[in-house]
PDB file of C-alpha atoms in Angstrom:
ATOM      1  CA  MET A   1    -172.694-132.387  20.083  1.00 69.00           C
ATOM      2  CA  ALA A   2    -171.144-132.782  23.537  1.00 86.00           C
ATOM      3  CA  PHE A   3    -173.291-131.906  26.548  1.00 94.00           C
ATOM      4  CA  GLU A   4    -172.288-130.684  29.998  1.00 94.00           C
ATOM      5  CA  THR A   5    -175.332-132.025  31.875  1.00 96.00           C
ATOM      6  CA  LEU A   6    -176.346-135.069  29.810  1.00 97.00           C
ATOM      7  CA  ILE A   7    -174.897-138.384  28.718  1.00 97.00           C
ATOM      8  CA  VAL A   8    -176.262-139.484  25.336  1.00 97.00           C
ATOM      9  CA  ASP A   9    -175.818-142.905  23.760  1.00 96.00           C
ATOM     10  CA  ILE A  10    -177.443-144.378  20.653  1.00 96.00           C
ATOM     11  CA  THR A  11    -177.608-148.169  20.458  1.00 94.00           C
ATOM     12  CA  ASP A  12    -179.773-150.316  18.190  1.00 91.00           C
ATOM     13  CA  HIS A  13    -182.050-147.432  17.135  1.00 95.00           C
ATOM     14  CA  VAL A  14    -182.669-146.290  20.741  1.00 97.00           C
ATOM     15  CA  CYS A  15    -181.315-142.976  22.039  1.00 97.00           C
ATOM     16  CA  LEU A  16    -180.606-143.212  25.775  1.00 98.00           C
ATOM     17  CA  ILE A  17    -180.370-139.798  27.454  1.00 98.00           C
ATOM     18  CA  LYS A  18    -179.161-139.673  31.062  1.00 98.00           C
ATOM     19  CA  LEU A  19    -179.535-136.555  33.175  1.00 98.00           C
ATOM     20  CA  ASN A  20    -176.098-135.978  34.664  1.00 97.00           C
ATOM     21  CA  ARG A  21    -175.831-133.486  37.518  1.00 95.00           C
ATOM     22  CA  PRO A  22    -175.071-136.018  40.279  1.00 94.00           C
ATOM     23  CA  ASP A  23    -173.934-133.440  42.837  1.00 93.00           C
ATOM     24  CA  ALA A  24    -177.345-131.740  42.580  1.00 94.00           C
ATOM     25  CA  LEU A  25    -179.457-134.921  42.364  1.00 96.00           C
ATOM     26  CA  ASN A  26    -180.047-133.986  38.707  1.00 96.00           C
ATOM     27  CA  ALA A  27    -181.884-130.799  39.669  1.00 95.00           C
ATOM     28  CA  LEU A  28    -183.023-129.053  36.503  1.00 95.00           C
ATOM     29  CA  ASN A  29    -181.346-125.770  35.673  1.00 94.00           C
ATOM     30  CA  THR A  30    -181.683-123.719  32.501  1.00 93.00           C
ATOM     31  CA  GLU A  31    -178.552-125.301  31.009  1.00 95.00           C
ATOM     32  CA  MET A  32    -179.841-128.850  31.502  1.00 96.00           C
ATOM     33  CA  VAL A  33    -183.324-128.107  30.149  1.00 96.00           C
ATOM     34  CA  ALA A  34    -181.817-126.350  27.121  1.00 96.00           C
ATOM     35  CA  GLU A  35    -179.407-129.217  26.505  1.00 97.00           C
ATOM     36  CA  LEU A  36    -182.207-131.747  26.829  1.00 97.00           C
ATOM     37  CA  ALA A  37    -184.293-129.849  24.287  1.00 97.00           C
ATOM     38  CA  GLU A  38    -181.301-129.821  21.931  1.00 97.00           C
ATOM     39  CA  ALA A  39    -180.555-133.537  22.470  1.00 97.00           C
ATOM     40  CA  LEU A  40    -184.168-134.397  21.670  1.00 97.00           C
ATOM     41  CA  THR A  41    -184.091-132.196  18.576  1.00 96.00           C
ATOM     42  CA  GLU A  42    -180.989-134.071  17.402  1.00 96.00           C
ATOM     43  CA  ALA A  43    -182.591-137.447  18.140  1.00 96.00           C
ATOM     44  CA  GLU A  44    -185.671-136.381  16.212  1.00 96.00           C
ATOM     45  CA  ALA A  45    -183.556-135.559  13.172  1.00 96.00           C
ATOM     46  CA  ASN A  46    -181.423-138.703  13.392  1.00 95.00           C
ATOM     47  CA  GLU A  47    -182.829-141.395  11.097  1.00 94.00           C
ATOM     48  CA  LYS A  48    -181.067-144.080  13.175  1.00 95.00           C
ATOM     49  CA  VAL A  49    -183.146-143.166  16.253  1.00 96.00           C
ATOM     50  CA  ARG A  50    -186.580-144.741  16.465  1.00 96.00           C
ATOM     51  CA  CYS A  51    -187.312-144.374  20.189  1.00 97.00           C
ATOM     52  CA  ILE A  52    -185.875-142.397  23.111  1.00 98.00           C
ATOM     53  CA  VAL A  53    -185.333-143.316  26.765  1.00 98.00           C
ATOM     54  CA  LEU A  54    -184.846-140.538  29.309  1.00 98.00           C
ATOM     55  CA  THR A  55    -183.440-141.474  32.711  1.00 98.00           C
ATOM     56  CA  GLY A  56    -181.400-140.211  35.646  1.00 97.00           C
ATOM     57  CA  SER A  57    -179.478-141.983  38.390  1.00 96.00           C
ATOM     58  CA  GLU A  58    -180.613-144.724  40.736  1.00 95.00           C
ATOM     59  CA  LYS A  59    -180.951-142.126  43.504  1.00 96.00           C
ATOM     60  CA  ALA A  60    -182.735-139.420  41.528  1.00 97.00           C
ATOM     61  CA  PHE A  61    -184.381-139.017  38.151  1.00 98.00           C
ATOM     62  CA  ALA A  62    -184.478-135.290  38.913  1.00 97.00           C
ATOM     63  CA  ALA A  63    -185.026-133.969  42.415  1.00 94.00           C
ATOM     64  CA  GLY A  64    -186.647-130.740  41.272  1.00 91.00           C
ATOM     65  CA  ALA A  65    -185.640-127.459  39.688  1.00 88.00           C
ATOM     66  CA  ASP A  66    -182.449-125.705  40.726  1.00 89.00           C
ATOM     67  CA  ILE A  67    -183.784-123.356  43.406  1.00 89.00           C
ATOM     68  CA  SER A  68    -180.537-121.396  43.611  1.00 87.00           C
ATOM     69  CA  GLU A  69    -181.148-120.285  40.037  1.00 87.00           C
ATOM     70  CA  MET A  70    -184.640-118.972  40.811  1.00 87.00           C
ATOM     71  CA  ALA A  71    -184.528-117.764  44.400  1.00 87.00           C
ATOM     72  CA  GLU A  72    -183.629-114.131  43.662  1.00 88.00           C
ATOM     73  CA  LEU A  73    -185.868-113.620  40.643  1.00 88.00           C
ATOM     74  CA  SER A  74    -188.438-110.834  40.778  1.00 90.00           C
ATOM     75  CA  PHE A  75    -191.867-111.206  39.204  1.00 91.00           C
ATOM     76  CA  VAL A  76    -190.793-109.080  36.236  1.00 94.00           C
ATOM     77  CA  GLU A  77    -187.650-111.171  35.692  1.00 91.00           C
ATOM     78  CA  ALA A  78    -189.561-114.444  35.939  1.00 88.00           C
ATOM     79  CA  PHE A  79    -192.261-113.135  33.619  1.00 90.00           C
ATOM     80  CA  LEU A  80    -189.923-111.704  30.989  1.00 91.00           C
ATOM     81  CA  THR A  81    -187.526-114.668  30.876  1.00 87.00           C
ATOM     82  CA  ASP A  82    -190.414-117.179  31.118  1.00 88.00           C
ATOM     83  CA  ILE A  83    -187.870-119.510  32.687  1.00 86.00           C
ATOM     84  CA  TYR A  84    -187.767-123.044  31.218  1.00 89.00           C
ATOM     85  CA  ALA A  85    -190.890-122.465  29.106  1.00 91.00           C
ATOM     86  CA  ARG A  86    -189.421-122.295  25.614  1.00 93.00           C
ATOM     87  CA  ASP A  87    -187.237-125.370  26.031  1.00 95.00           C
ATOM     88  CA  ALA A  88    -190.028-127.281  27.797  1.00 94.00           C
ATOM     89  CA  ASP A  89    -192.200-126.633  24.745  1.00 95.00           C
ATOM     90  CA  ARG A  90    -189.427-128.013  22.526  1.00 95.00           C
ATOM     91  CA  ILE A  91    -189.300-131.158  24.677  1.00 96.00           C
ATOM     92  CA  THR A  92    -193.042-131.795  24.408  1.00 95.00           C
ATOM     93  CA  ALA A  93    -192.924-131.111  20.660  1.00 95.00           C
ATOM     94  CA  THR A  94    -190.751-134.196  20.092  1.00 96.00           C
ATOM     95  CA  ARG A  95    -192.658-136.535  17.774  1.00 97.00           C
ATOM     96  CA  LYS A  96    -190.720-139.747  18.360  1.00 97.00           C
ATOM     97  CA  PRO A  97    -191.793-141.821  21.383  1.00 98.00           C
ATOM     98  CA  ILE A  98    -190.062-141.015  24.691  1.00 98.00           C
ATOM     99  CA  ILE A  99    -190.009-143.371  27.677  1.00 98.00           C
ATOM    100  CA  ALA A 100    -189.145-141.963  31.110  1.00 98.00           C
ATOM    101  CA  ALA A 101    -187.246-144.489  33.235  1.00 98.00           C
ATOM    102  CA  VAL A 102    -187.592-143.142  36.780  1.00 98.00           C
ATOM    103  CA  SER A 103    -185.698-144.270  39.863  1.00 98.00           C
ATOM    104  CA  GLY A 104    -185.480-142.399  43.141  1.00 97.00           C
ATOM    105  CA  TYR A 105    -186.762-138.857  43.363  1.00 98.00           C
ATOM    106  CA  ALA A 106    -188.863-137.286  40.615  1.00 98.00           C
ATOM    107  CA  LEU A 107    -189.987-134.118  42.346  1.00 97.00           C
ATOM    108  CA  GLY A 108    -191.197-130.741  41.168  1.00 96.00           C
ATOM    109  CA  GLY A 109    -189.641-130.126  37.775  1.00 95.00           C
ATOM    110  CA  GLY A 110    -188.442-133.734  37.746  1.00 97.00           C
ATOM    111  CA  CYS A 111    -191.993-135.031  38.063  1.00 98.00           C
ATOM    112  CA  GLU A 112    -193.101-132.553  35.413  1.00 97.00           C
ATOM    113  CA  LEU A 113    -190.329-133.712  33.070  1.00 97.00           C
ATOM    114  CA  ALA A 114    -191.303-137.364  33.526  1.00 98.00           C
ATOM    115  CA  MET A 115    -194.907-136.477  32.687  1.00 98.00           C
ATOM    116  CA  MET A 116    -193.763-134.739  29.484  1.00 97.00           C
ATOM    117  CA  CYS A 117    -192.645-138.151  28.242  1.00 98.00           C
ATOM    118  CA  ASP A 118    -195.045-140.589  26.607  1.00 98.00           C
ATOM    119  CA  PHE A 119    -195.085-143.077  29.452  1.00 98.00           C
ATOM    120  CA  ILE A 120    -193.200-143.752  32.650  1.00 98.00           C
ATOM    121  CA  ILE A 121    -191.556-146.968  33.787  1.00 98.00           C
ATOM    122  CA  ALA A 122    -190.690-146.633  37.477  1.00 98.00           C
ATOM    123  CA  SER A 123    -188.360-148.519  39.760  1.00 98.00           C
ATOM    124  CA  ASP A 124    -189.745-149.708  43.086  1.00 97.00           C
ATOM    125  CA  SER A 125    -187.724-146.939  44.763  1.00 97.00           C
ATOM    126  CA  ALA A 126    -189.307-144.111  42.758  1.00 98.00           C
ATOM    127  CA  LYS A 127    -190.981-141.218  44.540  1.00 98.00           C
ATOM    128  CA  PHE A 128    -193.064-138.604  42.734  1.00 98.00           C
ATOM    129  CA  GLY A 129    -194.163-135.234  44.049  1.00 97.00           C
ATOM    130  CA  GLN A 130    -195.050-131.611  43.311  1.00 97.00           C
ATOM    131  CA  PRO A 131    -193.913-129.958  46.552  1.00 96.00           C
ATOM    132  CA  GLU A 132    -193.552-126.419  45.164  1.00 96.00           C
ATOM    133  CA  ILE A 133    -196.037-125.128  47.743  1.00 96.00           C
ATOM    134  CA  ASN A 134    -193.305-125.580  50.358  1.00 95.00           C
ATOM    135  CA  LEU A 135    -191.327-122.895  48.505  1.00 94.00           C
ATOM    136  CA  GLY A 136    -194.223-120.468  48.242  1.00 94.00           C
ATOM    137  CA  ILE A 137    -194.825-121.151  44.557  1.00 93.00           C
ATOM    138  CA  CYS A 138    -196.829-123.545  42.376  1.00 95.00           C
ATOM    139  CA  ALA A 139    -195.649-125.852  39.618  1.00 94.00           C
ATOM    140  CA  GLY A 140    -194.490-124.013  36.514  1.00 93.00           C
ATOM    141  CA  MET A 141    -193.836-126.617  33.809  1.00 94.00           C
ATOM    142  CA  GLY A 142    -197.269-128.199  33.593  1.00 95.00           C
ATOM    143  CA  GLY A 143    -197.458-129.994  36.938  1.00 96.00           C
ATOM    144  CA  THR A 144    -200.919-128.760  37.910  1.00 97.00           C
ATOM    145  CA  GLN A 145    -202.274-129.649  34.471  1.00 96.00           C
ATOM    146  CA  ARG A 146    -200.593-132.958  33.631  1.00 97.00           C
ATOM    147  CA  LEU A 147    -200.765-134.520  37.088  1.00 97.00           C
ATOM    148  CA  THR A 148    -204.510-133.797  37.251  1.00 97.00           C
ATOM    149  CA  ARG A 149    -204.993-135.478  33.882  1.00 95.00           C
ATOM    150  CA  PHE A 150    -202.975-138.492  35.001  1.00 96.00           C
ATOM    151  CA  VAL A 151    -204.369-139.111  38.478  1.00 97.00           C
ATOM    152  CA  GLY A 152    -207.554-137.020  38.804  1.00 96.00           C
ATOM    153  CA  LYS A 153    -208.417-133.847  40.687  1.00 97.00           C
ATOM    154  CA  SER A 154    -208.586-135.192  44.240  1.00 97.00           C
ATOM    155  CA  LYS A 155    -205.192-136.880  44.276  1.00 97.00           C
ATOM    156  CA  ALA A 156    -203.560-134.029  42.331  1.00 98.00           C
ATOM    157  CA  MET A 157    -204.937-131.480  44.807  1.00 98.00           C
ATOM    158  CA  ASP A 158    -203.680-133.625  47.680  1.00 98.00           C
ATOM    159  CA  MET A 159    -200.161-133.721  46.273  1.00 97.00           C
ATOM    160  CA  HIS A 160    -199.964-130.074  45.228  1.00 98.00           C
ATOM    161  CA  LEU A 161    -201.504-128.672  48.413  1.00 98.00           C
ATOM    162  CA  THR A 162    -199.751-130.873  50.979  1.00 98.00           C
ATOM    163  CA  GLY A 163    -196.511-131.401  49.077  1.00 97.00           C
ATOM    164  CA  ARG A 164    -196.542-135.110  49.929  1.00 97.00           C
ATOM    165  CA  PHE A 165    -194.707-137.704  47.837  1.00 98.00           C
ATOM    166  CA  MET A 166    -196.291-140.616  45.989  1.00 97.00           C
ATOM    167  CA  ASP A 167    -194.385-143.898  45.997  1.00 98.00           C
ATOM    168  CA  ALA A 168    -194.104-146.204  42.994  1.00 98.00           C
ATOM    169  CA  GLU A 169    -196.900-148.542  44.079  1.00 97.00           C
ATOM    170  CA  GLU A 170    -199.372-145.700  44.501  1.00 98.00           C
ATOM    171  CA  ALA A 171    -198.191-144.092  41.256  1.00 98.00           C
ATOM    172  CA  GLU A 172    -198.934-147.271  39.317  1.00 98.00           C
ATOM    173  CA  ARG A 173    -202.289-147.689  41.038  1.00 97.00           C
ATOM    174  CA  ALA A 174    -203.205-144.080  40.250  1.00 97.00           C
ATOM    175  CA  GLY A 175    -202.215-144.342  36.599  1.00 97.00           C
ATOM    176  CA  LEU A 176    -199.176-142.057  36.742  1.00 98.00           C
ATOM    177  CA  VAL A 177    -196.783-144.831  35.687  1.00 98.00           C
ATOM    178  CA  SER A 178    -197.305-147.710  33.295  1.00 98.00           C
ATOM    179  CA  ARG A 179    -195.379-150.321  35.284  1.00 97.00           C
ATOM    180  CA  VAL A 180    -193.071-150.775  38.281  1.00 98.00           C
ATOM    181  CA  VAL A 181    -189.939-152.919  38.142  1.00 98.00           C
ATOM    182  CA  PRO A 182    -187.073-153.685  40.540  1.00 97.00           C
ATOM    183  CA  THR A 183    -184.502-150.881  40.626  1.00 96.00           C
ATOM    184  CA  ARG A 184    -181.729-153.101  39.312  1.00 96.00           C
ATOM    185  CA  LYS A 185    -183.816-153.938  36.233  1.00 97.00           C
ATOM    186  CA  LEU A 186    -185.117-150.456  35.416  1.00 97.00           C
ATOM    187  CA  GLN A 187    -182.823-149.591  32.534  1.00 96.00           C
ATOM    188  CA  GLU A 188    -183.076-153.105  31.127  1.00 96.00           C
ATOM    189  CA  GLU A 189    -186.889-152.953  31.143  1.00 97.00           C
ATOM    190  CA  ALA A 190    -186.992-149.455  29.669  1.00 97.00           C
ATOM    191  CA  MET A 191    -184.557-150.354  26.901  1.00 97.00           C
ATOM    192  CA  ALA A 192    -186.502-153.539  26.132  1.00 97.00           C
ATOM    193  CA  ALA A 193    -189.705-151.508  25.783  1.00 97.00           C
ATOM    194  CA  ALA A 194    -187.886-148.999  23.586  1.00 97.00           C
ATOM    195  CA  GLN A 195    -186.504-151.793  21.401  1.00 97.00           C
ATOM    196  CA  LYS A 196    -190.012-153.179  20.984  1.00 96.00           C
ATOM    197  CA  ILE A 197    -191.213-149.736  19.830  1.00 97.00           C
ATOM    198  CA  ALA A 198    -188.158-149.375  17.566  1.00 96.00           C
ATOM    199  CA  GLU A 199    -189.230-152.509  15.695  1.00 95.00           C
ATOM    200  CA  LYS A 200    -192.399-150.751  14.556  1.00 95.00           C
ATOM    201  CA  SER A 201    -192.882-148.220  11.797  1.00 95.00           C
ATOM    202  CA  VAL A 202    -191.706-144.790  12.953  1.00 95.00           C
ATOM    203  CA  VAL A 203    -194.457-143.222  10.853  1.00 95.00           C
ATOM    204  CA  THR A 204    -197.092-145.275  12.654  1.00 96.00           C
ATOM    205  CA  ALA A 205    -195.536-144.698  16.083  1.00 96.00           C
ATOM    206  CA  MET A 206    -195.634-140.946  15.516  1.00 95.00           C
ATOM    207  CA  ALA A 207    -199.259-141.167  14.394  1.00 96.00           C
ATOM    208  CA  VAL A 208    -200.211-143.177  17.494  1.00 96.00           C
ATOM    209  CA  LYS A 209    -198.446-140.673  19.762  1.00 96.00           C
ATOM    210  CA  GLU A 210    -200.195-137.744  18.103  1.00 96.00           C
ATOM    211  CA  ALA A 211    -203.610-139.417  18.299  1.00 96.00           C
ATOM    212  CA  VAL A 212    -203.303-140.351  21.981  1.00 96.00           C
ATOM    213  CA  ASN A 213    -202.044-136.867  22.882  1.00 95.00           C
ATOM    214  CA  ARG A 214    -204.973-135.346  20.999  1.00 95.00           C
ATOM    215  CA  SER A 215    -207.314-137.015  23.504  1.00 94.00           C
ATOM    216  CA  TYR A 216    -206.087-134.542  26.126  1.00 90.00           C
ATOM    217  CA  GLU A 217    -206.581-131.536  23.911  1.00 91.00           C
ATOM    218  CA  THR A 218    -210.113-131.924  22.560  1.00 94.00           C
ATOM    219  CA  THR A 219    -213.547-133.451  23.048  1.00 95.00           C
ATOM    220  CA  LEU A 220    -214.240-137.160  22.595  1.00 95.00           C
ATOM    221  CA  THR A 221    -216.138-136.552  19.354  1.00 96.00           C
ATOM    222  CA  GLU A 222    -213.344-134.460  17.837  1.00 95.00           C
ATOM    223  CA  GLY A 223    -210.707-136.873  19.140  1.00 95.00           C
ATOM    224  CA  VAL A 224    -212.373-139.874  17.540  1.00 96.00           C
ATOM    225  CA  ARG A 225    -212.739-137.916  14.294  1.00 96.00           C
ATOM    226  CA  PHE A 226    -209.001-137.133  14.388  1.00 95.00           C
ATOM    227  CA  GLU A 227    -208.219-140.798  15.080  1.00 95.00           C
ATOM    228  CA  ARG A 228    -210.297-141.912  12.084  1.00 96.00           C
ATOM    229  CA  ARG A 229    -208.451-139.490   9.805  1.00 95.00           C
ATOM    230  CA  MET A 230    -205.123-140.805  11.093  1.00 95.00           C
ATOM    231  CA  PHE A 231    -206.299-144.414  10.677  1.00 95.00           C
ATOM    232  CA  ASN A 232    -207.366-143.777   7.087  1.00 96.00           C
ATOM    233  CA  ALA A 233    -204.176-141.860   6.255  1.00 95.00           C
ATOM    234  CA  LEU A 234    -201.957-144.759   7.321  1.00 95.00           C
ATOM    235  CA  PHE A 235    -203.426-146.847   4.514  1.00 95.00           C
ATOM    236  CA  ALA A 236    -201.388-144.636   2.170  1.00 96.00           C
ATOM    237  CA  THR A 237    -198.122-145.964   3.633  1.00 95.00           C
ATOM    238  CA  GLU A 238    -195.974-148.857   2.458  1.00 94.00           C
ATOM    239  CA  ASP A 239    -195.655-149.914   6.095  1.00 95.00           C
ATOM    240  CA  GLN A 240    -199.408-150.599   6.297  1.00 96.00           C
ATOM    241  CA  ALA A 241    -199.189-152.853   3.251  1.00 95.00           C
ATOM    242  CA  GLU A 242    -196.132-154.622   4.654  1.00 93.00           C
ATOM    243  CA  GLY A 243    -197.618-155.028   8.117  1.00 94.00           C
ATOM    244  CA  MET A 244    -200.822-156.591   6.885  1.00 95.00           C
ATOM    245  CA  ALA A 245    -199.016-158.765   4.341  1.00 95.00           C
ATOM    246  CA  ALA A 246    -196.682-160.024   7.078  1.00 94.00           C
ATOM    247  CA  PHE A 247    -199.651-160.845   9.290  1.00 95.00           C
ATOM    248  CA  LYS A 248    -201.332-162.825   6.516  1.00 95.00           C
ATOM    249  CA  GLU A 249    -198.090-164.636   5.698  1.00 95.00           C
ATOM    250  CA  LYS A 250    -197.324-165.342   9.374  1.00 95.00           C
ATOM    251  CA  ARG A 251    -193.915-163.639   9.354  1.00 94.00           C
ATOM    252  CA  GLU A 252    -192.262-160.661  10.996  1.00 92.00           C
ATOM    253  CA  ALA A 253    -192.970-157.342   9.301  1.00 93.00           C
ATOM    254  CA  GLN A 254    -190.023-155.455   7.816  1.00 92.00           C
ATOM    255  CA  PHE A 255    -191.011-151.823   8.176  1.00 94.00           C
ATOM    256  CA  ARG A 256    -189.223-149.168   6.086  1.00 92.00           C
ATOM    257  CA  ASP A 257    -190.842-145.991   7.452  1.00 89.00           C
ATOM    258  CA  LYS A 258    -192.489-145.254   4.144  1.00 92.00           C
TER     259      LYS A 258
END
């Protein structure tokens, strides 16, 4: 389907989704979040798609939520509509791997959206932040929870309470992003990583994603138990047999997602 706030392109088994509200620095409004949830649902169902890249512009991944949409809400209205929540849950429910390619500002909801992805590749111009306190509110799409898990309590408290931004170098050092690349090479690097993932078995990639995410949801003992069950289950797939046969025969595996 056509989208008003996104540009979607599928090339070589990778779905590239670009946030496209340039006049608002890609600020997230309800339309964009809903369209993103729908685009990811479509990518999930598309057998040609094996990995997803989510990006914005060079100037801004997403500079926050659209404040004009929220400024006049009462508590009851915010509570009853549960703004963004349903579509945010649909985004995080996506089973195929998602790479966030972040350049420029990723603030507030933009930072939260990047953290909903499976890992972040940042340009050297990227700036991350959760400055909601400056508006008299706190993060509302998981910022207090995910940022703390990524960078630890002290640094998360610092960012949430002071509203300061974290540059790309600090973000990599703190563990928020997986790597930092020159701005001009960001999309190239993100697409190359996505292509590498797309070469693997989709079944296995989904299992890896689920197992790693489980580590945030349970104890170490239960997480390791879940991992072992996933490990054992993958021996029932044709892709496991092919992967190990290819290794023994010193050739490239030809995975069939079976």
